[in-house]
Amino acid sequence: MCKITSKIKLCTCKATSTENLQNYWCLYRFNKDKNEMIVGEAVMSFKFDTLNHEVNKVVLEKRLNEEDSFDVKLVFKPKDILEIVCNNTIYNERDVYTFVYRGKKWKSTQIDSFELMERFDEVTFGKIKK
Protein backbone atom coordinates (compact mmCIF):
# COMPACT_ATOMS: atom_id res chain seq x y z
CA MET A 1 0.00 0.00 0.00
CA CYS A 2 1.24 3.49 -0.75
CA LYS A 3 2.08 5.96 1.99
CA ILE A 4 0.23 9.22 1.36
CA THR A 5 1.96 12.52 2.06
CA SER A 6 0.54 15.92 2.97
CA LYS A 7 1.65 17.22 -0.45
CA ILE A 8 -0.88 15.16 -2.39
CA LYS A 9 -2.79 17.14 -5.06
CA LEU A 10 -6.12 16.15 -6.61
CA CYS A 11 -6.01 17.20 -10.24
CA THR A 12 -8.71 17.48 -12.84
CA CYS A 13 -7.77 15.85 -16.11
CA LYS A 14 -9.00 15.25 -19.62
CA ALA A 15 -9.21 11.47 -19.24
CA THR A 16 -12.46 9.90 -20.36
CA SER A 17 -12.52 7.36 -17.51
CA THR A 18 -10.62 6.26 -14.43
CA GLU A 19 -9.68 2.90 -16.00
CA ASN A 20 -6.28 4.12 -17.23
CA LEU A 21 -5.43 6.12 -14.09
CA GLN A 22 -3.33 4.34 -11.48
CA ASN A 23 -4.35 6.66 -8.61
CA TYR A 24 -7.50 8.74 -8.93
CA TRP A 25 -10.38 10.48 -7.17
CA CYS A 26 -14.11 10.64 -7.93
CA LEU A 27 -16.66 13.12 -6.67
CA TYR A 28 -20.21 11.81 -6.24
CA ARG A 29 -23.35 13.82 -5.55
CA PHE A 30 -26.45 12.53 -3.78
CA ASN A 31 -29.43 12.26 -6.13
CA LYS A 32 -32.72 12.24 -4.22
CA ASP A 33 -34.52 10.92 -7.33
CA LYS A 34 -32.13 8.02 -7.87
CA ASN A 35 -33.03 4.73 -6.21
CA GLU A 36 -31.51 1.93 -8.28
CA MET A 37 -31.35 -1.63 -7.01
CA ILE A 38 -27.84 -3.08 -7.30
CA VAL A 39 -27.28 -6.75 -6.51
CA GLY A 40 -23.88 -8.32 -5.98
CA GLU A 41 -21.22 -9.23 -3.49
CA ALA A 42 -18.36 -7.05 -2.30
CA VAL A 43 -14.89 -8.62 -2.33
CA MET A 44 -12.14 -7.32 -0.04
CA SER A 45 -8.39 -7.66 -0.52
CA PHE A 46 -6.73 -10.09 1.89
CA LYS A 47 -3.60 -7.91 2.09
CA PHE A 48 -5.32 -4.97 3.75
CA ASP A 49 -2.85 -2.95 5.87
CA THR A 50 -5.07 -1.47 8.60
CA LEU A 51 -2.39 0.65 10.30
CA ASN A 52 -1.22 2.31 7.08
CA HIS A 53 -4.83 2.80 5.98
CA GLU A 54 -5.69 4.66 9.20
CA VAL A 55 -2.59 6.88 8.95
CA ASN A 56 -3.35 7.67 5.30
CA LYS A 57 -6.99 8.44 6.14
CA VAL A 58 -5.95 11.04 8.72
CA VAL A 59 -3.43 12.64 6.32
CA LEU A 60 -6.02 12.76 3.52
CA GLU A 61 -8.76 14.27 5.68
CA LYS A 62 -6.45 17.04 6.82
CA ARG A 63 -5.21 17.67 3.26
CA LEU A 64 -8.73 17.76 1.76
CA ASN A 65 -9.68 20.57 4.11
CA GLU A 66 -6.84 22.77 2.90
CA GLU A 67 -7.59 25.38 0.22
CA ASP A 68 -5.12 24.05 -2.35
CA SER A 69 -5.89 20.32 -2.21
CA PHE A 70 -7.50 20.47 -5.69
CA ASP A 71 -5.87 22.05 -8.74
CA VAL A 72 -9.04 24.05 -9.49
CA LYS A 73 -11.75 25.57 -7.30
CA LEU A 74 -14.66 23.13 -7.02
CA VAL A 75 -18.03 23.82 -5.40
CA PHE A 76 -19.11 21.08 -3.02
CA LYS A 77 -22.56 20.39 -1.64
CA PRO A 78 -23.63 18.74 1.61
CA LYS A 79 -23.67 14.91 1.29
CA ASP A 80 -21.10 14.93 -1.56
CA ILE A 81 -18.90 11.85 -1.41
CA LEU A 82 -15.24 11.93 -2.42
CA GLU A 83 -13.63 8.61 -3.17
CA ILE A 84 -9.83 8.40 -3.38
CA VAL A 85 -8.39 5.25 -4.94
CA CYS A 86 -4.75 4.18 -4.75
CA ASN A 87 -3.79 1.22 -6.89
CA ASN A 88 -0.58 -0.65 -6.28
CA THR A 89 0.05 -2.33 -9.63
CA ILE A 90 3.00 -4.34 -8.31
CA TYR A 91 0.87 -6.28 -5.80
CA ASN A 92 -2.44 -5.76 -7.60
CA GLU A 93 -3.94 -4.10 -4.51
CA ARG A 94 -6.53 -1.32 -4.36
CA ASP A 95 -6.95 0.97 -1.38
CA VAL A 96 -10.08 3.14 -1.23
CA TYR A 97 -10.72 6.12 1.07
CA THR A 98 -14.12 7.80 1.26
CA PHE A 99 -15.07 11.20 2.63
CA VAL A 100 -18.39 13.01 3.03
CA TYR A 101 -18.82 16.78 2.80
CA ARG A 102 -20.53 18.10 5.95
CA GLY A 103 -20.53 21.56 7.43
CA LYS A 104 -18.08 22.90 4.82
CA LYS A 105 -15.55 20.20 5.73
CA TRP A 106 -14.58 16.78 4.46
CA LYS A 107 -14.96 14.01 7.05
CA SER A 108 -13.77 10.45 6.70
CA THR A 109 -16.66 8.00 6.29
CA GLN A 110 -17.47 4.45 5.33
CA ILE A 111 -19.94 4.01 2.50
CA ASP A 112 -21.17 0.84 0.97
CA SER A 113 -20.21 0.56 -2.73
CA PHE A 114 -23.74 -0.47 -3.57
CA GLU A 115 -25.24 2.57 -1.81
CA LEU A 116 -22.87 4.78 -3.80
CA MET A 117 -24.06 3.25 -7.08
CA GLU A 118 -27.73 3.25 -6.04
CA ARG A 119 -28.10 6.79 -4.67
CA PHE A 120 -25.26 8.94 -6.07
CA ASP A 121 -24.20 10.29 -9.46
CA GLU A 122 -20.57 10.75 -10.48
CA VAL A 123 -19.92 14.48 -10.93
CA THR A 124 -16.24 14.56 -11.87
CA PHE A 125 -12.97 12.73 -11.39
CA GLY A 126 -9.26 13.19 -11.86
CA LYS A 127 -5.79 11.91 -11.19
CA ILE A 128 -3.69 12.19 -8.07
CA LYS A 129 -0.29 13.84 -8.05
CA LYS A 130 1.99 12.95 -5.17
PDB file of C-alpha atoms in Angstrom:
ATOM      1  CA  MET A   1       0.000   0.000   0.000  1.00  0.00           C
ATOM      2  CA  CYS A   2       1.241   3.488  -0.747  1.00  0.00           C
ATOM      3  CA  LYS A   3       2.079   5.957   1.991  1.00  0.00           C
ATOM      4  CA  ILE A   4       0.233   9.221   1.363  1.00  0.00           C
ATOM      5  CA  THR A   5       1.961  12.516   2.061  1.00  0.00           C
ATOM      6  CA  SER A   6       0.537  15.921   2.975  1.00  0.00           C
ATOM      7  CA  LYS A   7       1.646  17.220  -0.447  1.00  0.00           C
ATOM      8  CA  ILE A   8      -0.881  15.157  -2.393  1.00  0.00           C
ATOM      9  CA  LYS A   9      -2.790  17.140  -5.056  1.00  0.00           C
ATOM     10  CA  LEU A  10      -6.120  16.149  -6.609  1.00  0.00           C
ATOM     11  CA  CYS A  11      -6.011  17.198 -10.240  1.00  0.00           C
ATOM     12  CA  THR A  12      -8.714  17.478 -12.836  1.00  0.00           C
ATOM     13  CA  CYS A  13      -7.769  15.850 -16.107  1.00  0.00           C
ATOM     14  CA  LYS A  14      -9.001  15.249 -19.619  1.00  0.00           C
ATOM     15  CA  ALA A  15      -9.206  11.468 -19.240  1.00  0.00           C
ATOM     16  CA  THR A  16     -12.465   9.896 -20.359  1.00  0.00           C
ATOM     17  CA  SER A  17     -12.520   7.358 -17.506  1.00  0.00           C
ATOM     18  CA  THR A  18     -10.617   6.259 -14.433  1.00  0.00           C
ATOM     19  CA  GLU A  19      -9.684   2.905 -16.003  1.00  0.00           C
ATOM     20  CA  ASN A  20      -6.279   4.116 -17.229  1.00  0.00           C
ATOM     21  CA  LEU A  21      -5.428   6.121 -14.094  1.00  0.00           C
ATOM     22  CA  GLN A  22      -3.328   4.344 -11.481  1.00  0.00           C
ATOM     23  CA  ASN A  23      -4.352   6.659  -8.609  1.00  0.00           C
ATOM     24  CA  TYR A  24      -7.502   8.743  -8.927  1.00  0.00           C
ATOM     25  CA  TRP A  25     -10.381  10.478  -7.165  1.00  0.00           C
ATOM     26  CA  CYS A  26     -14.113  10.637  -7.930  1.00  0.00           C
ATOM     27  CA  LEU A  27     -16.665  13.123  -6.674  1.00  0.00           C
ATOM     28  CA  TYR A  28     -20.213  11.811  -6.238  1.00  0.00           C
ATOM     29  CA  ARG A  29     -23.349  13.819  -5.551  1.00  0.00           C
ATOM     30  CA  PHE A  30     -26.454  12.526  -3.778  1.00  0.00           C
ATOM     31  CA  ASN A  31     -29.425  12.260  -6.126  1.00  0.00           C
ATOM     32  CA  LYS A  32     -32.724  12.245  -4.220  1.00  0.00           C
ATOM     33  CA  ASP A  33     -34.517  10.921  -7.327  1.00  0.00           C
ATOM     34  CA  LYS A  34     -32.129   8.022  -7.870  1.00  0.00           C
ATOM     35  CA  ASN A  35     -33.028   4.734  -6.212  1.00  0.00           C
ATOM     36  CA  GLU A  36     -31.513   1.928  -8.282  1.00  0.00           C
ATOM     37  CA  MET A  37     -31.355  -1.628  -7.013  1.00  0.00           C
ATOM     38  CA  ILE A  38     -27.836  -3.078  -7.301  1.00  0.00           C
ATOM     39  CA  VAL A  39     -27.280  -6.748  -6.512  1.00  0.00           C
ATOM     40  CA  GLY A  40     -23.883  -8.324  -5.981  1.00  0.00           C
ATOM     41  CA  GLU A  41     -21.221  -9.234  -3.492  1.00  0.00           C
ATOM     42  CA  ALA A  42     -18.356  -7.052  -2.295  1.00  0.00           C
ATOM     43  CA  VAL A  43     -14.894  -8.620  -2.332  1.00  0.00           C
ATOM     44  CA  MET A  44     -12.137  -7.323  -0.045  1.00  0.00           C
ATOM     45  CA  SER A  45      -8.386  -7.665  -0.520  1.00  0.00           C
ATOM     46  CA  PHE A  46      -6.733 -10.087   1.895  1.00  0.00           C
ATOM     47  CA  LYS A  47      -3.604  -7.906   2.087  1.00  0.00           C
ATOM     48  CA  PHE A  48      -5.321  -4.974   3.747  1.00  0.00           C
ATOM     49  CA  ASP A  49      -2.850  -2.955   5.870  1.00  0.00           C
ATOM     50  CA  THR A  50      -5.071  -1.467   8.599  1.00  0.00           C
ATOM     51  CA  LEU A  51      -2.391   0.648  10.297  1.00  0.00           C
ATOM     52  CA  ASN A  52      -1.222   2.310   7.079  1.00  0.00           C
ATOM     53  CA  HIS A  53      -4.832   2.802   5.977  1.00  0.00           C
ATOM     54  CA  GLU A  54      -5.688   4.664   9.195  1.00  0.00           C
ATOM     55  CA  VAL A  55      -2.591   6.879   8.953  1.00  0.00           C
ATOM     56  CA  ASN A  56      -3.355   7.670   5.298  1.00  0.00           C
ATOM     57  CA  LYS A  57      -6.992   8.444   6.137  1.00  0.00           C
ATOM     58  CA  VAL A  58      -5.949  11.045   8.719  1.00  0.00           C
ATOM     59  CA  VAL A  59      -3.435  12.639   6.316  1.00  0.00           C
ATOM     60  CA  LEU A  60      -6.018  12.764   3.519  1.00  0.00           C
ATOM     61  CA  GLU A  61      -8.763  14.274   5.682  1.00  0.00           C
ATOM     62  CA  LYS A  62      -6.446  17.041   6.824  1.00  0.00           C
ATOM     63  CA  ARG A  63      -5.214  17.674   3.260  1.00  0.00           C
ATOM     64  CA  LEU A  64      -8.730  17.760   1.760  1.00  0.00           C
ATOM     65  CA  ASN A  65      -9.682  20.566   4.113  1.00  0.00           C
ATOM     66  CA  GLU A  66      -6.838  22.771   2.900  1.00  0.00           C
ATOM     67  CA  GLU A  67      -7.595  25.383   0.224  1.00  0.00           C
ATOM     68  CA  ASP A  68      -5.124  24.053  -2.346  1.00  0.00           C
ATOM     69  CA  SER A  69      -5.893  20.321  -2.208  1.00  0.00           C
ATOM     70  CA  PHE A  70      -7.500  20.469  -5.686  1.00  0.00           C
ATOM     71  CA  ASP A  71      -5.866  22.052  -8.743  1.00  0.00           C
ATOM     72  CA  VAL A  72      -9.044  24.051  -9.487  1.00  0.00           C
ATOM     73  CA  LYS A  73     -11.747  25.569  -7.303  1.00  0.00           C
ATOM     74  CA  LEU A  74     -14.655  23.131  -7.015  1.00  0.00           C
ATOM     75  CA  VAL A  75     -18.030  23.817  -5.405  1.00  0.00           C
ATOM     76  CA  PHE A  76     -19.106  21.081  -3.022  1.00  0.00           C
ATOM     77  CA  LYS A  77     -22.565  20.391  -1.643  1.00  0.00           C
ATOM     78  CA  PRO A  78     -23.628  18.739   1.605  1.00  0.00           C
ATOM     79  CA  LYS A  79     -23.665  14.905   1.290  1.00  0.00           C
ATOM     80  CA  ASP A  80     -21.103  14.926  -1.562  1.00  0.00           C
ATOM     81  CA  ILE A  81     -18.898  11.852  -1.409  1.00  0.00           C
ATOM     82  CA  LEU A  82     -15.243  11.927  -2.416  1.00  0.00           C
ATOM     83  CA  GLU A  83     -13.625   8.606  -3.170  1.00  0.00           C
ATOM     84  CA  ILE A  84      -9.833   8.395  -3.381  1.00  0.00           C
ATOM     85  CA  VAL A  85      -8.393   5.251  -4.940  1.00  0.00           C
ATOM     86  CA  CYS A  86      -4.750   4.183  -4.748  1.00  0.00           C
ATOM     87  CA  ASN A  87      -3.793   1.220  -6.894  1.00  0.00           C
ATOM     88  CA  ASN A  88      -0.583  -0.653  -6.279  1.00  0.00           C
ATOM     89  CA  THR A  89       0.054  -2.326  -9.630  1.00  0.00           C
ATOM     90  CA  ILE A  90       3.000  -4.340  -8.314  1.00  0.00           C
ATOM     91  CA  TYR A  91       0.874  -6.276  -5.805  1.00  0.00           C
ATOM     92  CA  ASN A  92      -2.440  -5.763  -7.604  1.00  0.00           C
ATOM     93  CA  GLU A  93      -3.944  -4.097  -4.511  1.00  0.00           C
ATOM     94  CA  ARG A  94      -6.526  -1.325  -4.362  1.00  0.00           C
ATOM     95  CA  ASP A  95      -6.948   0.969  -1.377  1.00  0.00           C
ATOM     96  CA  VAL A  96     -10.082   3.137  -1.226  1.00  0.00           C
ATOM     97  CA  TYR A  97     -10.715   6.119   1.067  1.00  0.00           C
ATOM     98  CA  THR A  98     -14.115   7.803   1.259  1.00  0.00           C
ATOM     99  CA  PHE A  99     -15.069  11.203   2.634  1.00  0.00           C
ATOM    100  CA  VAL A 100     -18.385  13.009   3.029  1.00  0.00           C
ATOM    101  CA  TYR A 101     -18.817  16.784   2.801  1.00  0.00           C
ATOM    102  CA  ARG A 102     -20.535  18.099   5.948  1.00  0.00           C
ATOM    103  CA  GLY A 103     -20.529  21.563   7.429  1.00  0.00           C
ATOM    104  CA  LYS A 104     -18.082  22.901   4.820  1.00  0.00           C
ATOM    105  CA  LYS A 105     -15.550  20.202   5.725  1.00  0.00           C
ATOM    106  CA  TRP A 106     -14.577  16.782   4.464  1.00  0.00           C
ATOM    107  CA  LYS A 107     -14.963  14.014   7.047  1.00  0.00           C
ATOM    108  CA  SER A 108     -13.766  10.449   6.705  1.00  0.00           C
ATOM    109  CA  THR A 109     -16.655   8.001   6.291  1.00  0.00           C
ATOM    110  CA  GLN A 110     -17.473   4.448   5.327  1.00  0.00           C
ATOM    111  CA  ILE A 111     -19.939   4.012   2.502  1.00  0.00           C
ATOM    112  CA  ASP A 112     -21.166   0.845   0.971  1.00  0.00           C
ATOM    113  CA  SER A 113     -20.214   0.558  -2.726  1.00  0.00           C
ATOM    114  CA  PHE A 114     -23.742  -0.471  -3.566  1.00  0.00           C
ATOM    115  CA  GLU A 115     -25.236   2.570  -1.807  1.00  0.00           C
ATOM    116  CA  LEU A 116     -22.869   4.779  -3.797  1.00  0.00           C
ATOM    117  CA  MET A 117     -24.065   3.248  -7.084  1.00  0.00           C
ATOM    118  CA  GLU A 118     -27.731   3.248  -6.037  1.00  0.00           C
ATOM    119  CA  ARG A 119     -28.101   6.788  -4.672  1.00  0.00           C
ATOM    120  CA  PHE A 120     -25.261   8.941  -6.068  1.00  0.00           C
ATOM    121  CA  ASP A 121     -24.196  10.286  -9.465  1.00  0.00           C
ATOM    122  CA  GLU A 122     -20.572  10.751 -10.482  1.00  0.00           C
ATOM    123  CA  VAL A 123     -19.923  14.484 -10.929  1.00  0.00           C
ATOM    124  CA  THR A 124     -16.243  14.561 -11.867  1.00  0.00           C
ATOM    125  CA  PHE A 125     -12.966  12.729 -11.392  1.00  0.00           C
ATOM    126  CA  GLY A 126      -9.256  13.191 -11.858  1.00  0.00           C
ATOM    127  CA  LYS A 127      -5.787  11.909 -11.189  1.00  0.00           C
ATOM    128  CA  ILE A 128      -3.691  12.194  -8.067  1.00  0.00           C
ATOM    129  CA  LYS A 129      -0.290  13.843  -8.050  1.00  0.00           C
ATOM    130  CA  LYS A 130       1.994  12.951  -5.172  1.00  0.00           C
TER     131      LYS A 130
END
